[in-house]
Amino acid sequence: MAVGTHGESFMETDPPASHPARHGGGEASDPGLDGLAHVANKIRDAVESVIEGKPSVVRLALTVLLAEGHLLIEDVPGVGKTMLAKALARSVDCSVRRVQFTPDLLPSDITGVSAYNQELREFEFKPGPVFANIVVGDEINRASPKTQSALLECMEERQVTVDGTTYTLEPPFMVISTQNPVEMEGTYPLPEAQRDRFTARISMGYPDPAAELEMLETHGETSPLDRLTPVAHAADVRGLIDVVRRQHVSAAVRQYAIELVAATRSHPDLRLGASPRATLHLVRAARAYAALDDRDYVVPDDLQDLAVPVLAHRLLPTAEAQVDRRRPEQVVADLVRRLPVPSHGK
Amino acid sequence: MTVMAGLATLAGSIGLYPLFESGGWFWAGLGAVLAVAGAGVLARRLRLPAVVNLLFGLAGLLLYLNLVYASDAAWLGTIPSPESVGHLGDLSESGWRAANRYAAPVPVLPGIELMTAAGIGLVAVLVDLLAVRMRRAAPAGLPLLAMYSVPAAVREDGVSWLAFGVGALGFLALLMADAREQVGGWGRTVSSFRQREVPLAGADPRPDEGSALPDAAALVASGRRIAAGAVAIAVLVPAAVPGLQPRGMFGLGGDGNGGTQTVTTPDPLVSLKRELTRLDDSVVLTYRTNDPEAPDYLRLYALDKFEGDRWTYTQLDSHPRDRLDERELPPPPGLSVASSREVTTRVRVRPEVRDMSFLPVPYAPSEVSISGDWRVDTRSLMIYSLRDSADGRAYTVTSRRAEPTIGQLAAAGNHPADIVSRYTAVPKNVPREVKQLAEQVTAGSATTLAQAVRLQRWFTLSGGFTYDLSAPAPKHGSDLVDFLLHSKRGYCEQFAASMALMARILGIPSRVAMGYTSGSEVRPGQWVVRSRDAHAWPELYFEGTGWVRFEPTPSGAGGQGTAATPEYTLPETTGGGGEGSESEPAPESSSPADNGGPAPQPSARGRNDTGETGGAAAQGDEDGGFSAAPWLAGAVLVLLLLAVPMALRTFTRRRRWAALIPRPGPASRTRPGARAGARPGSSPGAVVRAAAADPAGAAHAAWREMRADALDHGLEWRASDSPRATARRLGELLELDAEGAQALARIARAEELARYALSRSPEPPERLRADVRTVREAFAASVGRGARWRARLLPPSTMAQTWDTLQSAGNRALDATARLNELPARLRRK
């Protein structure tokens, strides 16, 4: 699969290869749950044609896309992080920018810079790579925290402020970042604030032998990424997002989400629990997750499935827990196992 | 702390209550405790040494007693003077005498009250000194224990569990207050309400999890739990184990004198001899009767037990419900065929009579009007009292005097089994000669009555017996044998005992009655009974008549002066020859002759059975201490208790569905089960009706029901599993077939929709109910037989429910005590 470092270009724009046929032309007004399933399945198939044998990872990625979130893909080099990011970006026909985070990257390299136009004799704003629908930030933790912080505003507020001027980003806006685990050499840990802005962190994991064998065959001729054509338009995705927003979350499930997040805050193994934003992200992701499951309501199972990817990367273990090698993932899984699901009547 | 010490003393003193008849002593004790506590506080204020503290306490107590009991003789009404101290001494001496005279419970006389107050006060002084001044709260329990042991030692039935619990809690409170003050010396105690954490399912925190800082609240709570648990165990365990407490499990809950008590009185036979040989022959009682004939004997005791040496009565199990004013007297046993007439007797017992705790009444009393706590022994109809004495009392007795004819007695049928087993037991050590003698004397008798009559005649006429009051009272079985075979000299006791024994040997139920003869008539209807009229006589049981008096003792000048032989026992004197008397009743009872004929045979057989085996068994029963009845009742109770969870489970199941499924008609009642697999569309009416009902409720009911079933069958139920996760897990676990899996999925989906979605399940409740049944069968099939039976008999779901309820109640109680403990601290802060 793709190697971890794409050194070919410092800043790269993936040109959309060809436009997919739009649904009925114009904005898809209300695709509904069936339309969502239809479009989502197409995207999923497209991504899975590149990433073999990882349906749950693909599903999580799609969930984050529909939940208007940002995705952090963390794993050791060479397991297909960038491939997943690029495949997801490419299956949707929208503007995609790719930023290779290097140690010498500066904040203005991401947000854009006001340059003096000698002809017009005025400062002209040159938008950075964040001005796109999907931003693929590769190896995000190889840049210094200073540079990483440039993403803070755009990720949360979906706007960029340069020289006092605020530029709004066009929806859908999604940051897909890859990173190596912090134990790897030459990496900076992401600041807590930054991590909290990612809806979910997923890890790829090694493919099973069969998938790896098939990968060898398909990658022998051409990269499957090159053959990937967009299957959905940005407007379609916006419609899907609207559908997801209307998903029903019962009071019981909301209460469950709150209890789950609150439990991380009082857990003795955790120095820092999950934020209210985490609760928000969790419920949003659960909505999308339920929609992908063809349901118009959220069940606690959605929250349980999403708890580890959505919550774990925001938590800071205590020193003791670190010494005992109790990872936040285990803590969250443990909480999910122990917290009773809400029953009726609440 | 002072307050706590006082409270502990008071709580301990509550245990004294069974010693007294009324509650006035308690206030005296309260005053004493207050006085001592006040003196103690004063002494501590002045920072005096411990010895002086003790003296202060004693002085306070003396002042108090002086003030209350001897203020007239004191200086200025308060300060003790020699006279007032002397008065106190007199008073306590009279109290001492009274305490020696009366058995507990004693009336609250001033002297006794003074002694009680002084005693409690002394304990209070000691407790105050130990716990407050010397800071040794634990040894302060010793004086409290001493106080507690007084009633426990005096009263045979011990102290009620409630009083014990209060006393123990008082001591615990003292300990707690001491510990609190010690901790308080290091800083302020933290409020110790247990905070309720996020209810994590199966939350058993890892040991290293909660150990970061010791949780004081948890410590306090567990300390309380231990204390309450210890008291509860101390109270409950002796109650639950029969044999540790005389009252057993079923006496629990009554007040002190409410429980059953065993009545012990001096051996009646000993007093009989004493009465008979009294020189003064004083009047015992007088009575007026409306009986036109010679009135019946006045019976005190019925001695139903012969254990080889002497006749005694089976221990009476006295209970307050046996009080005369609370119950009707039971009808005389066995009286059904023979006619009877009502006799009213007005008895006046002379005041000089001592210790008459059994009432002399003509048999069989049906109504007794007397003041005081008089009770009846339902089996023998003896009237007795535990605390009152009959001396000087007047009472009216209405009794039913049976008037059997000879024919009725001769035709008496088989005796009931309980009578036979109780009243024909003959100990093994009765010599063979006596048995042979009994057979020999009654040889040739056709009926039970004939046997009895021959026995009586043998004693009074043909046997060659001599009435001799100087004969020693029989002490052993050998004395009776000697009386029968050799000396043939004795008084009513020997006669009655021997005849009753021989009757038993012959298989006739018998007992020895004791009391007085009818005495002598002084005016028409007015009778006087003197101490020489004390008497013993045998009573034999005849079915249809009941207990019938016989008179083997010679009467008249050469015997018991006022003894009278009953008419029905005198066929010989009226009929003449022995054989004639035998045949005489036969024509009169020609039709019952068929019944009467074989009567002796069964009774003889009954004698053989009971005499050898049943008698021994009965003997063993009585000696073994436990009779079968309480155990049987206990077993039934245990069974009932065991059935409770099952019944609860069934009830819950019914209730869950009852509200949801509109009661189906009898025809459609069986349908839901029959069409478990049918499509809902097949009966649109039912669907519509169910939809009109509460689909969410139905889903919840189905879900809860399934949960209970799963728990009942020992399947794991995780609170953290959502419906679909549960269904998935159970499905994999049980390897359900297609139908079961579908049913499970339907229930889970209905519940999920009901819980989390806006739309509702289209499944009708009947369908869900059928699904639940299908799943339950699958559960049952998946577990072993033991688990299946447990699910049926002891459903754990019900047990868990009950346990939860108990636990939450316990927690609330603990919280309440915690708040109570905080109260003084908070008040002080204000």
CSV table of N, CA, C and O in Angstrom, one decimal, chain A residues 248 250 252-253 268-269 293 295 297-301 304 326 336-344, chain B residues 198-201 203 206 208-209 700 704 719-722 724-725 749 751-753 755-758:
chain,number,residue,atom,x,y,z
A,248,HIS,N,-33.3,10.6,14.9
A,248,HIS,CA,-33.9,10.7,16.2
A,248,HIS,C,-33.0,10.1,17.3
A,248,HIS,O,-32.5,9.0,17.1
A,250,SER,N,-33.2,9.4,21.2
A,250,SER,CA,-34.2,9.4,22.3
A,250,SER,C,-33.5,10.0,23.5
A,250,SER,O,-32.3,10.0,23.6
A,252,ALA,N,-33.4,8.7,26.3
A,252,ALA,CA,-32.6,7.7,27.1
A,252,ALA,C,-31.2,7.6,26.5
A,252,ALA,O,-30.2,7.5,27.2
A,253,VAL,N,-31.1,7.6,25.2
A,253,VAL,CA,-29.8,7.5,24.5
A,253,VAL,C,-28.9,8.7,24.8
A,253,VAL,O,-27.7,8.6,25.1
A,268,PRO,N,-10.6,6.8,37.8
A,268,PRO,CA,-9.4,7.0,38.5
A,268,PRO,C,-8.1,6.9,37.6
A,268,PRO,O,-7.1,7.4,38.0
A,269,ASP,N,-8.3,6.2,36.5
A,269,ASP,CA,-7.1,6.0,35.6
A,269,ASP,C,-6.9,7.2,34.7
A,269,ASP,O,-5.9,7.1,33.9
A,293,ASP,N,-26.6,2.3,9.1
A,293,ASP,CA,-27.2,1.0,9.4
A,293,ASP,C,-28.7,1.0,9.0
A,293,ASP,O,-29.4,0.0,9.4
A,295,ARG,N,-31.2,2.9,9.9
A,295,ARG,CA,-32.1,3.1,11.0
A,295,ARG,C,-32.4,4.6,11.1
A,295,ARG,O,-31.4,5.4,10.9
A,297,TYR,N,-33.2,5.9,14.0
A,297,TYR,CA,-33.1,6.2,15.4
A,297,TYR,C,-31.7,5.7,15.9
A,297,TYR,O,-31.2,4.7,15.3
A,298,VAL,N,-31.2,6.2,17.0
A,298,VAL,CA,-30.0,5.8,17.5
A,298,VAL,C,-30.2,4.8,18.7
A,298,VAL,O,-31.1,5.0,19.5
A,299,VAL,N,-29.4,3.8,18.7
A,299,VAL,CA,-29.5,2.8,19.8
A,299,VAL,C,-28.2,2.9,20.5
A,299,VAL,O,-27.2,3.3,20.0
A,300,PRO,N,-28.2,2.4,21.8
A,300,PRO,CA,-27.0,2.5,22.6
A,300,PRO,C,-25.8,1.7,21.9
A,300,PRO,O,-24.7,2.0,22.1
A,301,ASP,N,-26.2,0.7,21.1
A,301,ASP,CA,-25.1,0.0,20.4
A,301,ASP,C,-24.3,0.9,19.6
A,301,ASP,O,-23.0,0.7,19.5
A,304,GLN,N,-21.9,2.5,21.8
A,304,GLN,CA,-20.9,1.6,22.3
A,304,GLN,C,-19.9,1.3,21.2
A,304,GLN,O,-18.7,1.2,21.5
A,326,ARG,N,-2.1,0.8,31.2
A,326,ARG,CA,-3.5,0.8,30.9
A,326,ARG,C,-3.8,1.9,30.0
A,326,ARG,O,-3.7,3.1,30.4
A,336,VAL,N,-17.7,1.0,28.8
A,336,VAL,CA,-18.8,0.5,28.0
A,336,VAL,C,-19.3,-0.8,28.5
A,336,VAL,O,-20.6,-1.0,28.5
A,337,ARG,N,-18.4,-1.6,28.9
A,337,ARG,CA,-18.9,-2.9,29.4
A,337,ARG,C,-19.6,-2.8,30.7
A,337,ARG,O,-20.5,-3.6,31.0
A,338,ARG,N,-19.3,-1.8,31.5
A,338,ARG,CA,-19.9,-1.8,32.8
A,338,ARG,C,-21.1,-0.8,33.0
A,338,ARG,O,-21.9,-1.0,33.9
A,339,LEU,N,-21.2,0.1,32.1
A,339,LEU,CA,-22.3,1.1,32.2
A,339,LEU,C,-23.6,0.5,31.7
A,339,LEU,O,-23.6,0.0,30.6
A,340,PRO,N,-24.6,0.4,32.6
A,340,PRO,CA,-25.9,-0.2,32.1
A,340,PRO,C,-26.5,0.7,31.0
A,340,PRO,O,-26.5,1.9,31.1
A,341,VAL,N,-27.1,0.0,30.0
A,341,VAL,CA,-27.7,0.8,29.0
A,341,VAL,C,-29.0,1.3,29.5
A,341,VAL,O,-29.6,0.8,30.4
A,342,PRO,N,-29.4,2.4,29.0
A,342,PRO,CA,-30.7,3.0,29.4
A,342,PRO,C,-31.8,2.1,29.0
A,342,PRO,O,-31.9,1.6,27.9
A,343,SER,N,-32.8,1.9,30.0
A,343,SER,CA,-34.0,1.2,29.6
A,343,SER,C,-35.0,2.3,29.4
A,343,SER,O,-34.8,3.5,29.3
A,344,HIS,N,-36.2,1.8,29.3
A,344,HIS,CA,-37.3,2.7,29.0
A,344,HIS,C,-37.6,3.6,30.2
A,344,HIS,O,-37.1,3.4,31.3
B,198,VAL,N,-21.9,6.8,39.9
B,198,VAL,CA,-22.6,6.4,38.7
B,198,VAL,C,-22.8,4.9,38.8
B,198,VAL,O,-21.9,4.2,39.1
B,199,PRO,N,-24.0,4.5,38.6
B,199,PRO,CA,-24.3,3.1,38.9
B,199,PRO,C,-23.7,2.2,37.7
B,199,PRO,O,-24.2,2.1,36.7
B,200,LEU,N,-22.5,1.7,38.0
B,200,LEU,CA,-21.9,0.9,37.0
B,200,LEU,C,-22.3,-0.5,37.2
B,200,LEU,O,-22.3,-1.0,38.3
B,201,ALA,N,-22.7,-1.1,36.1
B,201,ALA,CA,-23.2,-2.5,36.2
B,201,ALA,C,-22.0,-3.4,36.6
B,201,ALA,O,-21.0,-3.3,36.1
B,203,ALA,N,-20.2,-3.3,39.1
B,203,ALA,CA,-19.1,-2.5,39.5
B,203,ALA,C,-18.4,-3.1,40.7
B,203,ALA,O,-18.8,-2.9,41.8
B,206,ARG,N,-11.6,-2.5,41.1
B,206,ARG,CA,-10.4,-3.2,41.4
B,206,ARG,C,-9.8,-2.7,42.7
B,206,ARG,O,-10.0,-1.5,43.0
B,208,ASP,N,-7.0,-1.7,43.5
B,208,ASP,CA,-6.1,-0.5,43.5
B,208,ASP,C,-6.9,0.7,43.1
B,208,ASP,O,-6.4,1.8,43.0
B,209,GLU,N,-8.2,0.5,42.7
B,209,GLU,CA,-8.9,1.6,42.1
B,209,GLU,C,-9.3,2.6,43.2
B,209,GLU,O,-9.0,3.8,43.1
B,700,HIS,N,-42.1,-3.5,26.5
B,700,HIS,CA,-41.4,-3.5,27.8
B,700,HIS,C,-41.7,-4.7,28.6
B,700,HIS,O,-40.9,-5.4,29.2
B,704,ARG,N,-39.1,-7.4,29.8
B,704,ARG,CA,-38.8,-7.6,31.3
B,704,ARG,C,-39.1,-9.1,31.6
B,704,ARG,O,-38.4,-9.7,32.4
B,719,ALA,N,-26.3,-5.7,32.1
B,719,ALA,CA,-27.0,-4.4,32.1
B,719,ALA,C,-26.4,-3.5,31.0
B,719,ALA,O,-27.1,-2.6,30.5
B,720,SER,N,-25.2,-3.8,30.6
B,720,SER,CA,-24.6,-2.9,29.6
B,720,SER,C,-24.9,-3.4,28.2
B,720,SER,O,-24.4,-2.8,27.2
B,721,ASP,N,-25.7,-4.4,28.1
B,721,ASP,CA,-26.0,-4.9,26.7
B,721,ASP,C,-27.4,-4.3,26.3
B,721,ASP,O,-28.3,-4.3,27.1
B,722,SER,N,-27.4,-3.7,25.1
B,722,SER,CA,-28.6,-3.2,24.6
B,722,SER,C,-29.5,-4.4,24.1
B,722,SER,O,-29.0,-5.5,24.1
B,724,ARG,N,-30.5,-5.3,21.2
B,724,ARG,CA,-30.1,-6.1,20.1
B,724,ARG,C,-28.8,-6.9,20.5
B,724,ARG,O,-28.6,-8.1,20.1
B,725,ALA,N,-28.0,-6.3,21.3
B,725,ALA,CA,-26.8,-7.0,21.7
B,725,ALA,C,-27.1,-8.2,22.6
B,725,ALA,O,-26.6,-9.3,22.4
B,749,ARG,N,-36.4,-6.3,19.0
B,749,ARG,CA,-36.7,-5.2,18.1
B,749,ARG,C,-37.8,-4.4,18.7
B,749,ARG,O,-37.8,-3.1,18.7
B,751,GLU,N,-38.6,-4.1,21.7
B,751,GLU,CA,-38.1,-3.3,22.9
B,751,GLU,C,-37.2,-2.1,22.4
B,751,GLU,O,-37.3,-1.0,23.0
B,752,GLU,N,-36.4,-2.4,21.4
B,752,GLU,CA,-35.5,-1.3,20.9
B,752,GLU,C,-36.3,-0.2,20.4
B,752,GLU,O,-36.1,1.0,20.7
B,753,LEU,N,-37.3,-0.5,19.6
B,753,LEU,CA,-38.2,0.6,19.1
B,753,LEU,C,-38.9,1.3,20.2
B,753,LEU,O,-38.9,2.6,20.2
B,755,ARG,N,-37.9,1.7,23.1
B,755,ARG,CA,-37.1,2.5,24.0
B,755,ARG,C,-36.5,3.7,23.2
B,755,ARG,O,-36.5,4.8,23.8
B,756,TYR,N,-36.1,3.5,22.0
B,756,TYR,CA,-35.2,4.5,21.4
B,756,TYR,C,-35.8,5.2,20.2
B,756,TYR,O,-35.3,6.2,19.7
B,757,ALA,N,-36.8,4.6,19.6
B,757,ALA,CA,-37.3,5.2,18.3
B,757,ALA,C,-38.6,5.9,18.5
B,757,ALA,O,-39.3,5.7,19.5
B,758,LEU,N,-39.0,6.6,17.4
B,758,LEU,CA,-40.3,7.3,17.5
B,758,LEU,C,-41.4,6.3,17.1
B,758,LEU,O,-42.5,6.4,17.5
